[in-house]
Coordinates of C-alpha atoms in Angstrom, one line a residue:
X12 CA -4.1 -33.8 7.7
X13 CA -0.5 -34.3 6.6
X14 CA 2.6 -35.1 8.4
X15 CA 5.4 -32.8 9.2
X16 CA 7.6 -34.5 6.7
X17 CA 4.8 -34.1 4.0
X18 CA 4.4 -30.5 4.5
X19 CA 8.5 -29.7 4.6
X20 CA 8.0 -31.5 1.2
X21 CA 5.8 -29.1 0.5
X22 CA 7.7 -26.5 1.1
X23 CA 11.0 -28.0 -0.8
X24 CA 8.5 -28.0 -4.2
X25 CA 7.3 -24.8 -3.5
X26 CA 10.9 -23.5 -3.5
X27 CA 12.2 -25.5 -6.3
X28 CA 9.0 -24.5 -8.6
X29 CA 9.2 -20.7 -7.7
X30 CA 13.0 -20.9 -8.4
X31 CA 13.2 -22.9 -11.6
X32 CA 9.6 -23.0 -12.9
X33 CA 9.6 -26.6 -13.9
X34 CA 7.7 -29.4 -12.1
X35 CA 9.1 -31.0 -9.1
X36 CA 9.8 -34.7 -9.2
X37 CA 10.6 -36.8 -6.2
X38 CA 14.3 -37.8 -7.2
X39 CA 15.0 -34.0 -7.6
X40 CA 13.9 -33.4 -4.2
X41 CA 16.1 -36.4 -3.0
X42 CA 19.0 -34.6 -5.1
X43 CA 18.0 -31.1 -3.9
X44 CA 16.8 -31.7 -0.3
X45 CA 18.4 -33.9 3.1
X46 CA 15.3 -35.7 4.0
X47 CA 17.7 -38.9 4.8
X48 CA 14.8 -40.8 2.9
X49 CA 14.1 -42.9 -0.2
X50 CA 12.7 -41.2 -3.3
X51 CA 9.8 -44.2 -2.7
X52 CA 9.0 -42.3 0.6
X53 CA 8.9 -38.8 -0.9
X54 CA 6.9 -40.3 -3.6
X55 CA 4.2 -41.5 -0.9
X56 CA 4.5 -38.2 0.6
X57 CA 3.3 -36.2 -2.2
X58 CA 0.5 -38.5 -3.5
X59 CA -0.6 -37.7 0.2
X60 CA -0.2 -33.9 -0.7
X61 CA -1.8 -34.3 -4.4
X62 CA -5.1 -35.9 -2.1
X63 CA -5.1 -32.4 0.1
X64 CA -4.7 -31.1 -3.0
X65 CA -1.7 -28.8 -2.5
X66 CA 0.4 -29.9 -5.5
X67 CA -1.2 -31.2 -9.0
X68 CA 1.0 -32.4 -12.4
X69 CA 0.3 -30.5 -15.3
X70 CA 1.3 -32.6 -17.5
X71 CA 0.5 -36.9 -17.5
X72 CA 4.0 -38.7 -16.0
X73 CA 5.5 -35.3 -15.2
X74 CA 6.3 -33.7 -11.6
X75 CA 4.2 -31.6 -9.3
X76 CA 3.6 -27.9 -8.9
X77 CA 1.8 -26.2 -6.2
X78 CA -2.0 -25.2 -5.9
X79 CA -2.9 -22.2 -4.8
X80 CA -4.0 -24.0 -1.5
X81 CA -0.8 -25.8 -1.4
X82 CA 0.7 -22.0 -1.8
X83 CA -2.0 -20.9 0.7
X84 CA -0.7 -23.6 3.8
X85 CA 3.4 -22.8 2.7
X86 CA 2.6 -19.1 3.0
X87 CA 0.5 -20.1 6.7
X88 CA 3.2 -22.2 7.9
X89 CA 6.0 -19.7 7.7
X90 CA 7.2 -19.3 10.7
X91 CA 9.0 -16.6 10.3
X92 CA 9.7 -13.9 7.1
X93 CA 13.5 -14.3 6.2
X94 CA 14.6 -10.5 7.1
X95 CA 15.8 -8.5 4.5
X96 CA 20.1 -8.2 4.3
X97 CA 22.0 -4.9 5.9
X98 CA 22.8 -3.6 2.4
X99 CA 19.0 -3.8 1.6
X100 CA 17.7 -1.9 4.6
X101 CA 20.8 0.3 3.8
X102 CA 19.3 0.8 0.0
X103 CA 15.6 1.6 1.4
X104 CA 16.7 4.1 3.7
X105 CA 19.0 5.8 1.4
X106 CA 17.3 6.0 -2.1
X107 CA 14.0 7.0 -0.1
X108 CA 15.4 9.2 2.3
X109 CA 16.6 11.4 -1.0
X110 CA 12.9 12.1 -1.7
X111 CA 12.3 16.2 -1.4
X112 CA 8.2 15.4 -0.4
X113 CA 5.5 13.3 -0.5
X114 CA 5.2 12.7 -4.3
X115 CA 8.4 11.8 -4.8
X116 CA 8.6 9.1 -1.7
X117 CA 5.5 7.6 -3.1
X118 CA 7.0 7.5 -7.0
X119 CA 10.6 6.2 -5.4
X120 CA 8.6 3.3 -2.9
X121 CA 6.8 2.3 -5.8
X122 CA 10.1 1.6 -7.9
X123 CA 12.2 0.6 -5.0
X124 CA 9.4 -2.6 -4.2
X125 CA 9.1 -3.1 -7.7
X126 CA 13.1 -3.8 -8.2
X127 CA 13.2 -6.1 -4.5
X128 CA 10.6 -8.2 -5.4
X129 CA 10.2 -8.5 -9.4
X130 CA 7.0 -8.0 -9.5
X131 CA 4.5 -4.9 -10.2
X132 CA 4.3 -2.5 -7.1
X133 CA 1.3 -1.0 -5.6
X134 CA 1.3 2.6 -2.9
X135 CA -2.1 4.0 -2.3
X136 CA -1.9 7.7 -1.7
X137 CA -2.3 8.9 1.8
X138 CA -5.8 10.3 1.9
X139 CA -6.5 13.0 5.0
X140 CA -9.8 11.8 5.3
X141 CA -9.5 12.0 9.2
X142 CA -7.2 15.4 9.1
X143 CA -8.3 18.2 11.4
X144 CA -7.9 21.7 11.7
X145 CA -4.9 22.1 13.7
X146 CA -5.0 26.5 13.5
X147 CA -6.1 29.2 11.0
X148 CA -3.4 32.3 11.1
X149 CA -3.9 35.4 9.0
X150 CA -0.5 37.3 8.1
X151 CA -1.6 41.2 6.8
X152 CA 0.4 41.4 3.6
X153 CA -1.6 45.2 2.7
X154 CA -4.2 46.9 4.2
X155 CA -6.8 45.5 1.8
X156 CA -4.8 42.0 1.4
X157 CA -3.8 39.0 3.5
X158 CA -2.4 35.8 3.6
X159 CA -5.2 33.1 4.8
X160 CA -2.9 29.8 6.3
X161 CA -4.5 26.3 7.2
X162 CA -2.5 23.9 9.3
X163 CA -4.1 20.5 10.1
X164 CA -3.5 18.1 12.2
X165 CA -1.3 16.1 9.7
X166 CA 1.3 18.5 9.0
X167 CA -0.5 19.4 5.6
X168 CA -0.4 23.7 5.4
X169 CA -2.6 25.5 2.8
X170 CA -1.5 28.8 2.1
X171 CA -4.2 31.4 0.0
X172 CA -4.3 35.3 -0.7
X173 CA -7.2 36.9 0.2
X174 CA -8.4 40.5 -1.1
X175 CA -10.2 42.3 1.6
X176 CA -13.1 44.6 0.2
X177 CA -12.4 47.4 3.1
X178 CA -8.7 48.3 4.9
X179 CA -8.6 46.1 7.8
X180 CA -6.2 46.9 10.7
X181 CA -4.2 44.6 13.1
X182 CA -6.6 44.2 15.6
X183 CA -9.7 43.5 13.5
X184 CA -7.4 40.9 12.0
X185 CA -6.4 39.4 15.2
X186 CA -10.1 39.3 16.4
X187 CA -10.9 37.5 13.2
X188 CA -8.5 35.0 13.6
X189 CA -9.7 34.3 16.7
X190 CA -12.9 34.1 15.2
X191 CA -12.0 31.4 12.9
X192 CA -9.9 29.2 15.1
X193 CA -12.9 29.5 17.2
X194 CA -14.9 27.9 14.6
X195 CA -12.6 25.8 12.6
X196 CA -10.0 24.1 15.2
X197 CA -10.3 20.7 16.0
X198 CA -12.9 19.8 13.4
X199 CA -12.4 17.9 10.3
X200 CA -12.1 19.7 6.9
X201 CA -15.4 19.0 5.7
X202 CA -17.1 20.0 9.1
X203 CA -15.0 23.1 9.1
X204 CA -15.8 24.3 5.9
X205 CA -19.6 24.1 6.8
X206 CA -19.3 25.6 9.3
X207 CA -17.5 28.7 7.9
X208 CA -20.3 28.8 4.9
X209 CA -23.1 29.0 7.6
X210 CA -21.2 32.1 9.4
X211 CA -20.7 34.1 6.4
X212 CA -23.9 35.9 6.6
X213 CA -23.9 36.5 9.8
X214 CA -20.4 38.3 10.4
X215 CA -19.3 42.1 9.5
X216 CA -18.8 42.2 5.7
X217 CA -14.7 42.8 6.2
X218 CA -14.5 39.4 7.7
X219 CA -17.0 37.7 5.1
X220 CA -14.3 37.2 2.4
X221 CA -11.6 35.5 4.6
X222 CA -14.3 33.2 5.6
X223 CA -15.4 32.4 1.9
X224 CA -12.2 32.0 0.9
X225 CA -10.8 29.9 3.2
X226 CA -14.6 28.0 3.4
X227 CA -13.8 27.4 -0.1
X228 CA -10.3 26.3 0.7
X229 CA -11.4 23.5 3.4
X230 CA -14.1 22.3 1.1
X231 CA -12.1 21.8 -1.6
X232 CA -9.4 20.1 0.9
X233 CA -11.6 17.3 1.8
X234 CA -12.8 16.7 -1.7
X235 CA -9.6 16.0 -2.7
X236 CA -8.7 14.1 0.4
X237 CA -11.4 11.4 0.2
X238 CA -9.9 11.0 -4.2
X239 CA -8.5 7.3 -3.3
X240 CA -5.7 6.9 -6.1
X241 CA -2.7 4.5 -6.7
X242 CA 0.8 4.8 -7.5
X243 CA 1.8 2.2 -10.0
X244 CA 5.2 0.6 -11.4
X245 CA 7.0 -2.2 -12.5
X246 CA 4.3 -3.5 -15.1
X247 CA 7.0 -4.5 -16.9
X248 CA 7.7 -7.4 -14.3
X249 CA 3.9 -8.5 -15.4
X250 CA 4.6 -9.1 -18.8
X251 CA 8.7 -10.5 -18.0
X252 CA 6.0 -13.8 -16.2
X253 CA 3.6 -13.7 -18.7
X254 CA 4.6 -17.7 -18.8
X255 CA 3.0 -18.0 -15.6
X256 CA -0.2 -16.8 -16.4
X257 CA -2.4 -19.1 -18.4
X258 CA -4.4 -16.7 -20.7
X259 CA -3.3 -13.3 -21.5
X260 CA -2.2 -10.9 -18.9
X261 CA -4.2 -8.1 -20.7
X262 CA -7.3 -8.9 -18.5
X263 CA -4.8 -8.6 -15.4
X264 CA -3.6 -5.5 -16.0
X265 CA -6.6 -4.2 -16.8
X266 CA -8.1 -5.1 -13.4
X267 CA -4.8 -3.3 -12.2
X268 CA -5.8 -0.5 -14.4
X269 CA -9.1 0.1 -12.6
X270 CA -8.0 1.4 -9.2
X271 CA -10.8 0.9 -7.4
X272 CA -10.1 -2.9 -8.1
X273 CA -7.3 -2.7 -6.2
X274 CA -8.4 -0.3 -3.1
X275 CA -11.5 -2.3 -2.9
X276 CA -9.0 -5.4 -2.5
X277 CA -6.6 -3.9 -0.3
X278 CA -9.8 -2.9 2.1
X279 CA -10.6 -6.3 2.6
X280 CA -6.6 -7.6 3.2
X281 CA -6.3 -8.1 7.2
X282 CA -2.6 -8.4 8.3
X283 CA -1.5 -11.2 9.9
X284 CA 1.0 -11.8 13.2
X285 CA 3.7 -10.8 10.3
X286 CA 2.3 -7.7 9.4
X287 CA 1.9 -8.7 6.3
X288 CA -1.8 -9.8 4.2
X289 CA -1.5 -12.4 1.8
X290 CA -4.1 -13.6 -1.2
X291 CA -3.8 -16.0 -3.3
X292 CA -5.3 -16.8 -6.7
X293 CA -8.7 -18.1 -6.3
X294 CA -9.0 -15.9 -3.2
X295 CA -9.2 -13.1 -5.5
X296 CA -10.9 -14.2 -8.5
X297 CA -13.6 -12.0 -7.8
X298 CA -11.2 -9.2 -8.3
X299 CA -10.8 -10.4 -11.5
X300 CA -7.2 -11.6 -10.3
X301 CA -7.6 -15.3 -9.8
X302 CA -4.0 -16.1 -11.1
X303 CA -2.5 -13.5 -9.4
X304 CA -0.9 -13.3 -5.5
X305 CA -1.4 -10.2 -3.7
X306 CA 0.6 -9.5 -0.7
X307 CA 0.7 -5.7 1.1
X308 CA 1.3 -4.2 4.6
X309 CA 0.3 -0.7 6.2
X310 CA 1.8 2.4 6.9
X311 CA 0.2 5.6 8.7
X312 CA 0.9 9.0 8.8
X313 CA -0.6 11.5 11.5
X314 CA -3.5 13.0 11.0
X315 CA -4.2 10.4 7.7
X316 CA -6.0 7.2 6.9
X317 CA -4.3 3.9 6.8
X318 CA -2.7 3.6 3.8
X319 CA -1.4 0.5 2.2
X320 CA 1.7 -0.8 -0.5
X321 CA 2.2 -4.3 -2.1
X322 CA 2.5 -5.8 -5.1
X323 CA 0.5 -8.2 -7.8
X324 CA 2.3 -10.7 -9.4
X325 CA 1.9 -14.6 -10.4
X326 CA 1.0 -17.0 -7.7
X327 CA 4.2 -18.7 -8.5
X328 CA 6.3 -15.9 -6.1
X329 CA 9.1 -15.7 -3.6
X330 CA 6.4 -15.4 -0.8
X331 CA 8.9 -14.8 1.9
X332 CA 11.4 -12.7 0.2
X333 CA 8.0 -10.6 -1.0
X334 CA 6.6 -10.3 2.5
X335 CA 9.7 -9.0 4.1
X336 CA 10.5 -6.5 1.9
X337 CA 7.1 -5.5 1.6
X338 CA 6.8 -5.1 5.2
X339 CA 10.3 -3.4 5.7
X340 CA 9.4 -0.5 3.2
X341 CA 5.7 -0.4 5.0
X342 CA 7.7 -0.3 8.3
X343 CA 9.9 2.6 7.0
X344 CA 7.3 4.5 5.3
X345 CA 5.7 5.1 9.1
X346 CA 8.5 5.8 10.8
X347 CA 9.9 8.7 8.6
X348 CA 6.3 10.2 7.3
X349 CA 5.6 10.1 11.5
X350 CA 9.0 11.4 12.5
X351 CA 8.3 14.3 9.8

């Protein structure tokens, strides 16, 4: 255990190492810091903190840096995430609210975190894997043609043509939506679309090509809706540390490269009283990111699975800054894709 003095010198190293990249010493911390003590005293303190094991010198008669437990118990003993400023929630909501649909808030997000926190940004794509069918409706475009539309739960509409082998009037095409709405509301995409496929042989041949088609439709829905992907930027920021790496960042990218590195991480990253999950080097060696910090938050949309943003970078970070703006475009992300 160390004392409350010990671990605000802690903090005051982490700070000064993350801001200037060069070892801490205790006379700078006297210089930098109002502890109201002698250099002797801070010198005590963090050969009690090199025993934990939170700082280490890299170099014989030089000062301290952190260890990735020493970042682990600054990151655990923030007591709070310094908000972002008015202008900066001000940026968020204005360059994102710009975006036309979902493509284009993802690519923005992805930028916007990558610029507030210097590091390389991370969005996984809203997957519908829970979405259900909301209602089928069936607009008559021709006797022998109509317009087959799916709206799920989510908001998501599909819209297809489909070619009718017989004229089919108004109110065989009401029965039929009926029909379908019967079958298809309320269950997921997958569901729906077997069930469509096992009434096909069953109903009158005029109604067996709207069900194909938008069997077809449904199936090909929920393929695509359980496709995990990532959207990516700021890599640039990667290679801008490359100092703080100590081999080559080719083998972090890389890991970056293969998304299902990163959604496999992001699964197992439980947010905290914050709202915010942290790792931290060693914690995700296994990743094949052991000099690399990970923090990311959730947002949700109606009708979707949890989703999840962040960002990779060295483990020597702004933590705080990070986390709150990590959490604010999370935070934002919900509340617009929700409202809409």
């Amino acid at each position: 255990m160390v004392s409350e003095r010990s671990l605000a010198v802690l903090r005051a190293i982490v700070q000064d190492y993350v801001a200037s990249r060069e070892p801490v010493g205790s006379k700078t911390i006297v210089e930098r810091h109002a502890f109201g003590v002698s250099a002797a005293t801070i010198r005590n303190d963090m050969a009690l903190l090199e025993e934990e094991e939170l700082i280490a010198a890299p170099h014989t008669s030089s000062g301290r840096i952190p260890t990735d437990k020493g970042y682990r118990v600054f990151v655990d003993q923030l007591t709070d995430i310094r908000p972002l400023s008015q202008a900066q929630r001000q940026a968020i909501e204005t360059f994102l609210g710009e975006s036309s649909d979902l493509d284009e808030l993802l690519a923005r997000t992805v930028r916007l975190i990558a610029q507030l926190t210097k590091q390389l940004a991370v969005v996984q794509y809203p997957s519908f894997g829970s979405a259900r069918v909301r209602h089928v409706e069936l607009v008559s475009l021709a006797p022998d043609r109509a317009l087959c539309v799916l709206i799920a739960d989510s908001g998501q509409v599909e819209q297809r043509l489909v070619e009718l082998e017989q004229p089919v009037d108004d109110e065989t095409l009401g029965a039929l939506r009926g029909r379908l709405n019967e079958i298809a509301g309320g269950r997921t995409m997958a569901d729906a679309a077997e069930a469509l496929s096992g009434e096909i042989g069953s109903v009158d041949r005029r109604h067996a090509a709207v069900l194909h088609t938008l069997a077809v439709t449904l199936a090909e829905q929920a393929r695509v809706q359980r496709q995990d992907r990532l959207v990516v930027a700021g890599a640039a920021n990667l290679v801008r540390d490359e100092l703080d790496f100590a081999g080559s960042i080719l083998g972090v990218i890389e890991a970056i490269e293969e998304q299902v590195v990163l959604l496999r991480l992001f699964g197992e990253m439980a947010t905290d009283e914050h709202a915010v999950a942290v790792r931290i080097g060693r914690e995700n060696a296994s990743f094949g990111l052991g000099e690399t910090s990970v923090v990311s938050s959730a947002f949700e949309i109606p009708g979707r699975d949890v989703s999840r943003l962040g960002i990779v970078g060295p483990t020597r970070m702004d933590y705080s800054t990070s986390m709150a703006a990590v959490r604010a475009v999370a935070r934002y992300l919900s509340r617009t894709l929700g409202e809409s």
